[in-house]
Amino acid sequence: MTERTIALVTGANKGIGYEIAAGLGALGWKVGVGARDRERRETAVEKLRAGGVDAFGVPLDVNDDASVAAAAELIAEYAGGLDVLVNNAAITGGMPQTPTTVDPAIVRAAVETNVIGVLRVTNAMLPMLRGSASPRIVNMSSSVGSLTLQTTPGAEVGPISAAYSASKTFLNAVTVQYAKELRDTDILINCGCPGYTATDLNGFQGVRTPQQGAAIAIHLATLPDDGPTGGFFDDSGAVPW
Ligand SMILES: NC(=O)c1ccc[n+]([C@@H]2O[C@H](COP(=O)([O-])OP(=O)(O)OC[C@H]3O[C@@H](n4cnc5c(N)ncnc54)[C@H](OP(=O)(O)O)[C@@H]3O)[C@@H](O)[C@H]2O)c1
């Protein structure tokens, strides 16, 4: 990696995203805190700065074309480029999500944020990433999106979910397609699973801390130039598709 690396973390105002920003900042990187709510964003930036992180706020709603375009402009002007993008922002869409009863609006919302939001942000940031010496893209996925684990008897893969889990399967599939298209570039793009982490997303039921959940993203953000691309990993190694 270059000496001074610039990163953007989406949904960095709380939970795992905040800890990814803190962890990348601890490496001496300049970190854009992507968040849609001004107050939550500014509070996170202040807290990160108080902890010694070179953080800057990036107004960002991943579902909004204009917001994402403005975010790319802000980063170009303020930081002069981008080396690492962590697509962390996501929603469950709301529960229940059993396929036979789910409100289609819930499925649409999950796919909009967790898949199309990632496409929108990634494509807006790509021109800057292409200019980096060691560009990395990390897509925060989940083992609940693993079809192999979903069909393995006894595997713990959360509640039956036609929206959130399926959106992460979709995100994994899209990540593989990006890796194929970008295989002749320096860009490494991978999915990471943080494990079951106590955050707002699950009513703080998770068993890992947000700092533990952030570790895989930090690992994938700092891969060496000969590192993997188009893969799916957690702290223990490869996660089955
Ligand atoms: N927690 C777990 O056990 C777990 C397990 C596997 C995977 N993951 C994945 O890890 C990532 C982080 O999850 P988390 O547990 O830290 O969740 P979280 O605490 O609910 O945080 C989600 C973040 O995404 C942001 N966000 C949602 N929609 C957005 C939008 N349209 N534009 C911009 N930001 C948006 C939220 O912002 P607001 O504050 O404005 O809502 C928040 O900052 C997600 O991709 C999640 O799917 C989590």
Short mmCIF file of N, CA and C in Angstrom, two decimals, residues 131-226:
data_model
loop_
_atom_site.label_atom_id
_atom_site.label_comp_id
_atom_site.label_asym_id
_atom_site.label_seq_id
_atom_site.Cartn_x
_atom_site.Cartn_y
_atom_site.Cartn_z
N GLY A 131 -7.08 5.33 -10.07
CA GLY A 131 -5.88 6.17 -9.99
C GLY A 131 -4.99 5.83 -8.81
N SER A 132 -5.41 4.88 -7.99
CA SER A 132 -4.64 4.50 -6.80
C SER A 132 -3.60 3.44 -7.15
N ALA A 133 -2.51 3.40 -6.37
CA ALA A 133 -1.47 2.39 -6.60
C ALA A 133 -1.92 1.00 -6.13
N SER A 134 -2.72 0.95 -5.07
CA SER A 134 -3.16 -0.34 -4.51
C SER A 134 -4.63 -0.27 -4.12
N PRO A 135 -5.51 -0.17 -5.11
CA PRO A 135 -6.93 0.01 -4.77
C PRO A 135 -7.58 -1.27 -4.23
N ARG A 136 -8.44 -1.07 -3.23
CA ARG A 136 -9.15 -2.20 -2.62
C ARG A 136 -10.62 -1.82 -2.46
N ILE A 137 -11.49 -2.78 -2.70
CA ILE A 137 -12.91 -2.61 -2.42
C ILE A 137 -13.34 -3.76 -1.51
N VAL A 138 -13.97 -3.41 -0.42
CA VAL A 138 -14.48 -4.41 0.51
C VAL A 138 -15.99 -4.28 0.57
N ASN A 139 -16.70 -5.34 0.27
CA ASN A 139 -18.15 -5.35 0.38
C ASN A 139 -18.53 -6.14 1.62
N MET A 140 -19.17 -5.46 2.58
CA MET A 140 -19.56 -6.16 3.79
C MET A 140 -20.79 -7.01 3.50
N SER A 141 -20.56 -8.30 3.52
CA SER A 141 -21.62 -9.26 3.25
C SER A 141 -21.96 -9.97 4.55
N SER A 142 -22.44 -11.18 4.46
CA SER A 142 -22.79 -11.94 5.65
C SER A 142 -22.84 -13.42 5.30
N SER A 143 -22.50 -14.23 6.28
CA SER A 143 -22.59 -15.68 6.06
C SER A 143 -24.04 -16.10 5.83
N VAL A 144 -25.01 -15.25 6.21
CA VAL A 144 -26.41 -15.60 5.94
C VAL A 144 -26.71 -15.57 4.44
N GLY A 145 -25.81 -14.96 3.68
CA GLY A 145 -25.95 -14.94 2.22
C GLY A 145 -25.33 -16.14 1.55
N SER A 146 -24.71 -17.02 2.33
CA SER A 146 -24.07 -18.22 1.78
C SER A 146 -25.12 -19.30 1.50
N LEU A 147 -25.31 -19.63 0.23
CA LEU A 147 -26.28 -20.68 -0.11
C LEU A 147 -25.81 -22.03 0.40
N THR A 148 -24.49 -22.21 0.43
CA THR A 148 -23.95 -23.47 0.95
C THR A 148 -24.32 -23.64 2.41
N LEU A 149 -24.09 -22.57 3.22
CA LEU A 149 -24.43 -22.68 4.64
C LEU A 149 -25.95 -22.75 4.83
N GLN A 150 -26.71 -22.00 4.00
CA GLN A 150 -28.17 -22.02 4.13
C GLN A 150 -28.74 -23.42 3.87
N THR A 151 -27.99 -24.24 3.12
CA THR A 151 -28.49 -25.59 2.81
C THR A 151 -27.72 -26.67 3.55
N THR A 152 -26.91 -26.24 4.54
CA THR A 152 -26.18 -27.20 5.37
C THR A 152 -26.97 -27.43 6.65
N PRO A 153 -27.47 -28.63 6.87
CA PRO A 153 -28.24 -28.89 8.10
C PRO A 153 -27.43 -28.54 9.34
N GLY A 154 -28.06 -27.78 10.24
CA GLY A 154 -27.39 -27.46 11.50
C GLY A 154 -26.55 -26.20 11.47
N ALA A 155 -26.29 -25.66 10.26
CA ALA A 155 -25.49 -24.44 10.20
C ALA A 155 -26.32 -23.27 10.71
N GLU A 156 -25.68 -22.36 11.43
CA GLU A 156 -26.41 -21.22 12.00
C GLU A 156 -26.42 -20.08 11.00
N VAL A 157 -27.57 -19.84 10.40
CA VAL A 157 -27.65 -18.82 9.34
C VAL A 157 -28.83 -17.87 9.54
N GLY A 158 -29.22 -17.64 10.80
CA GLY A 158 -30.23 -16.65 11.11
C GLY A 158 -31.63 -17.09 10.73
N PRO A 159 -32.60 -16.15 10.85
CA PRO A 159 -33.99 -16.48 10.55
C PRO A 159 -34.22 -16.66 9.05
N ILE A 160 -35.32 -17.32 8.69
CA ILE A 160 -35.69 -17.45 7.27
C ILE A 160 -35.91 -16.05 6.72
N SER A 161 -35.23 -15.73 5.64
CA SER A 161 -35.20 -14.34 5.18
C SER A 161 -35.14 -14.25 3.66
N ALA A 162 -36.23 -13.72 3.09
CA ALA A 162 -36.28 -13.55 1.63
C ALA A 162 -35.72 -12.20 1.20
N ALA A 163 -35.39 -11.35 2.17
CA ALA A 163 -34.91 -10.01 1.82
C ALA A 163 -33.43 -9.84 2.19
N TYR A 164 -33.14 -9.76 3.48
CA TYR A 164 -31.76 -9.47 3.91
C TYR A 164 -30.78 -10.55 3.45
N SER A 165 -31.07 -11.81 3.79
CA SER A 165 -30.14 -12.90 3.43
C SER A 165 -29.97 -12.98 1.92
N ALA A 166 -31.11 -12.91 1.21
CA ALA A 166 -31.05 -13.01 -0.26
C ALA A 166 -30.29 -11.81 -0.85
N SER A 167 -30.41 -10.65 -0.21
CA SER A 167 -29.69 -9.48 -0.73
C SER A 167 -28.18 -9.67 -0.58
N LYS A 168 -27.76 -10.38 0.45
CA LYS A 168 -26.32 -10.62 0.63
C LYS A 168 -25.83 -11.69 -0.37
N THR A 169 -26.69 -12.65 -0.70
CA THR A 169 -26.34 -13.61 -1.77
C THR A 169 -26.15 -12.86 -3.09
N PHE A 170 -27.06 -11.94 -3.34
CA PHE A 170 -27.02 -11.10 -4.55
C PHE A 170 -25.74 -10.27 -4.56
N LEU A 171 -25.42 -9.68 -3.39
CA LEU A 171 -24.20 -8.87 -3.29
C LEU A 171 -22.96 -9.72 -3.57
N ASN A 172 -22.94 -10.94 -3.05
CA ASN A 172 -21.80 -11.83 -3.32
C ASN A 172 -21.66 -12.09 -4.82
N ALA A 173 -22.80 -12.33 -5.46
CA ALA A 173 -22.79 -12.62 -6.90
C ALA A 173 -22.27 -11.40 -7.69
N VAL A 174 -22.70 -10.23 -7.30
CA VAL A 174 -22.27 -9.00 -7.98
C VAL A 174 -20.77 -8.78 -7.76
N THR A 175 -20.30 -9.08 -6.57
CA THR A 175 -18.87 -8.90 -6.26
C THR A 175 -18.01 -9.78 -7.17
N VAL A 176 -18.45 -11.01 -7.38
CA VAL A 176 -17.73 -11.92 -8.27
C VAL A 176 -17.67 -11.35 -9.69
N GLN A 177 -18.78 -10.76 -10.12
CA GLN A 177 -18.81 -10.20 -11.48
C GLN A 177 -17.87 -8.99 -11.59
N TYR A 178 -17.83 -8.17 -10.53
CA TYR A 178 -16.87 -7.05 -10.52
C TYR A 178 -15.44 -7.59 -10.63
N ALA A 179 -15.14 -8.62 -9.85
CA ALA A 179 -13.77 -9.15 -9.85
C ALA A 179 -13.40 -9.65 -11.25
N LYS A 180 -14.36 -10.26 -11.93
CA LYS A 180 -14.09 -10.74 -13.29
C LYS A 180 -13.83 -9.57 -14.23
N GLU A 181 -14.68 -8.55 -14.15
CA GLU A 181 -14.51 -7.41 -15.05
C GLU A 181 -13.21 -6.67 -14.76
N LEU A 182 -12.82 -6.61 -13.49
CA LEU A 182 -11.66 -5.80 -13.08
C LEU A 182 -10.38 -6.63 -12.96
N ARG A 183 -10.39 -7.86 -13.48
CA ARG A 183 -9.26 -8.75 -13.21
C ARG A 183 -7.95 -8.25 -13.81
N ASP A 184 -8.01 -7.42 -14.85
CA ASP A 184 -6.77 -6.90 -15.43
C ASP A 184 -6.35 -5.57 -14.84
N THR A 185 -7.00 -5.17 -13.74
CA THR A 185 -6.61 -3.94 -13.05
C THR A 185 -5.93 -4.30 -11.73
N ASP A 186 -5.49 -3.27 -10.99
CA ASP A 186 -4.89 -3.50 -9.67
C ASP A 186 -5.93 -3.63 -8.57
N ILE A 187 -7.19 -3.47 -8.94
CA ILE A 187 -8.25 -3.45 -7.93
C ILE A 187 -8.54 -4.85 -7.41
N LEU A 188 -8.46 -5.00 -6.09
CA LEU A 188 -8.88 -6.24 -5.45
C LEU A 188 -10.22 -5.98 -4.77
N ILE A 189 -11.21 -6.81 -5.10
CA ILE A 189 -12.57 -6.62 -4.54
C ILE A 189 -13.03 -7.93 -3.91
N ASN A 190 -13.40 -7.84 -2.63
CA ASN A 190 -13.79 -9.05 -1.90
C ASN A 190 -14.96 -8.76 -0.97
N CYS A 191 -15.64 -9.85 -0.60
CA CYS A 191 -16.70 -9.77 0.41
C CYS A 191 -16.15 -10.20 1.76
N GLY A 192 -16.62 -9.53 2.80
CA GLY A 192 -16.24 -9.92 4.16
C GLY A 192 -17.47 -10.16 5.01
N CYS A 193 -17.37 -11.13 5.91
CA CYS A 193 -18.44 -11.35 6.89
C CYS A 193 -17.89 -11.04 8.28
N PRO A 194 -18.56 -10.14 9.01
CA PRO A 194 -18.05 -9.73 10.33
C PRO A 194 -18.37 -10.71 11.45
N GLY A 195 -19.23 -11.70 11.17
CA GLY A 195 -19.72 -12.56 12.24
C GLY A 195 -20.90 -11.88 12.93
N TYR A 196 -21.52 -12.61 13.83
CA TYR A 196 -22.76 -12.13 14.49
C TYR A 196 -22.37 -11.10 15.56
N THR A 197 -22.60 -9.84 15.21
CA THR A 197 -22.05 -8.73 15.97
C THR A 197 -23.17 -7.89 16.60
N ALA A 198 -22.95 -7.48 17.83
CA ALA A 198 -23.97 -6.71 18.56
C ALA A 198 -24.04 -5.28 18.03
N THR A 199 -25.07 -5.02 17.20
CA THR A 199 -25.30 -3.68 16.65
C THR A 199 -26.80 -3.43 16.54
N ASP A 200 -27.14 -2.21 16.13
CA ASP A 200 -28.55 -1.86 15.88
C ASP A 200 -29.23 -2.82 14.92
N LEU A 201 -28.46 -3.34 13.97
CA LEU A 201 -29.00 -4.18 12.89
C LEU A 201 -29.77 -5.38 13.45
N ASN A 202 -29.30 -5.91 14.59
CA ASN A 202 -29.95 -7.10 15.16
C ASN A 202 -30.41 -6.85 16.60
N GLY A 203 -30.69 -5.57 16.90
CA GLY A 203 -31.14 -5.26 18.26
C GLY A 203 -30.09 -5.62 19.30
N PHE A 204 -28.82 -5.52 18.91
CA PHE A 204 -27.68 -5.79 19.80
C PHE A 204 -27.71 -7.21 20.37
N GLN A 205 -28.22 -8.16 19.56
CA GLN A 205 -28.26 -9.56 19.97
C GLN A 205 -26.97 -10.29 19.63
N GLY A 206 -26.16 -9.73 18.75
CA GLY A 206 -24.93 -10.41 18.30
C GLY A 206 -23.97 -10.67 19.44
N VAL A 207 -23.07 -11.61 19.21
CA VAL A 207 -22.16 -12.03 20.28
C VAL A 207 -20.75 -11.43 20.13
N ARG A 208 -20.47 -10.80 19.00
CA ARG A 208 -19.16 -10.19 18.81
C ARG A 208 -19.28 -8.68 19.02
N THR A 209 -18.16 -8.05 19.35
CA THR A 209 -18.15 -6.60 19.48
C THR A 209 -18.00 -5.98 18.08
N PRO A 210 -18.46 -4.75 17.90
CA PRO A 210 -18.26 -4.10 16.60
C PRO A 210 -16.78 -4.03 16.20
N GLN A 211 -15.91 -3.92 17.17
CA GLN A 211 -14.47 -3.90 16.86
C GLN A 211 -14.04 -5.25 16.29
N GLN A 212 -14.53 -6.33 16.86
CA GLN A 212 -14.23 -7.67 16.31
C GLN A 212 -14.83 -7.81 14.92
N GLY A 213 -16.04 -7.29 14.76
CA GLY A 213 -16.72 -7.37 13.45
C GLY A 213 -15.97 -6.60 12.37
N ALA A 214 -15.26 -5.56 12.78
CA ALA A 214 -14.55 -4.71 11.81
C ALA A 214 -13.25 -5.36 11.31
N ALA A 215 -12.76 -6.34 12.02
CA ALA A 215 -11.41 -6.87 11.73
C ALA A 215 -11.28 -7.42 10.30
N ILE A 216 -12.30 -8.11 9.81
CA ILE A 216 -12.19 -8.71 8.47
C ILE A 216 -12.14 -7.61 7.39
N ALA A 217 -12.88 -6.53 7.62
CA ALA A 217 -12.86 -5.43 6.63
C ALA A 217 -11.48 -4.78 6.61
N ILE A 218 -10.88 -4.64 7.77
CA ILE A 218 -9.55 -4.02 7.84
C ILE A 218 -8.52 -4.94 7.16
N HIS A 219 -8.68 -6.23 7.38
CA HIS A 219 -7.80 -7.20 6.72
C HIS A 219 -7.93 -7.09 5.19
N LEU A 220 -9.15 -7.08 4.70
CA LEU A 220 -9.36 -7.05 3.23
C LEU A 220 -9.00 -5.68 2.64
N ALA A 221 -9.07 -4.64 3.45
CA ALA A 221 -8.70 -3.29 2.98
C ALA A 221 -7.18 -3.14 2.87
N THR A 222 -6.46 -4.00 3.57
CA THR A 222 -5.00 -3.88 3.61
C THR A 222 -4.31 -5.07 2.95
N LEU A 223 -5.02 -5.76 2.07
CA LEU A 223 -4.43 -6.91 1.37
C LEU A 223 -3.19 -6.47 0.57
N PRO A 224 -2.19 -7.32 0.51
CA PRO A 224 -1.05 -7.01 -0.35
C PRO A 224 -1.46 -7.07 -1.83
N ASP A 225 -0.61 -6.53 -2.70
CA ASP A 225 -0.98 -6.44 -4.12
C ASP A 225 -1.23 -7.81 -4.75
N ASP A 226 -0.64 -8.87 -4.20
CA ASP A 226 -0.88 -10.21 -4.75
C ASP A 226 -1.97 -10.96 -3.96
#
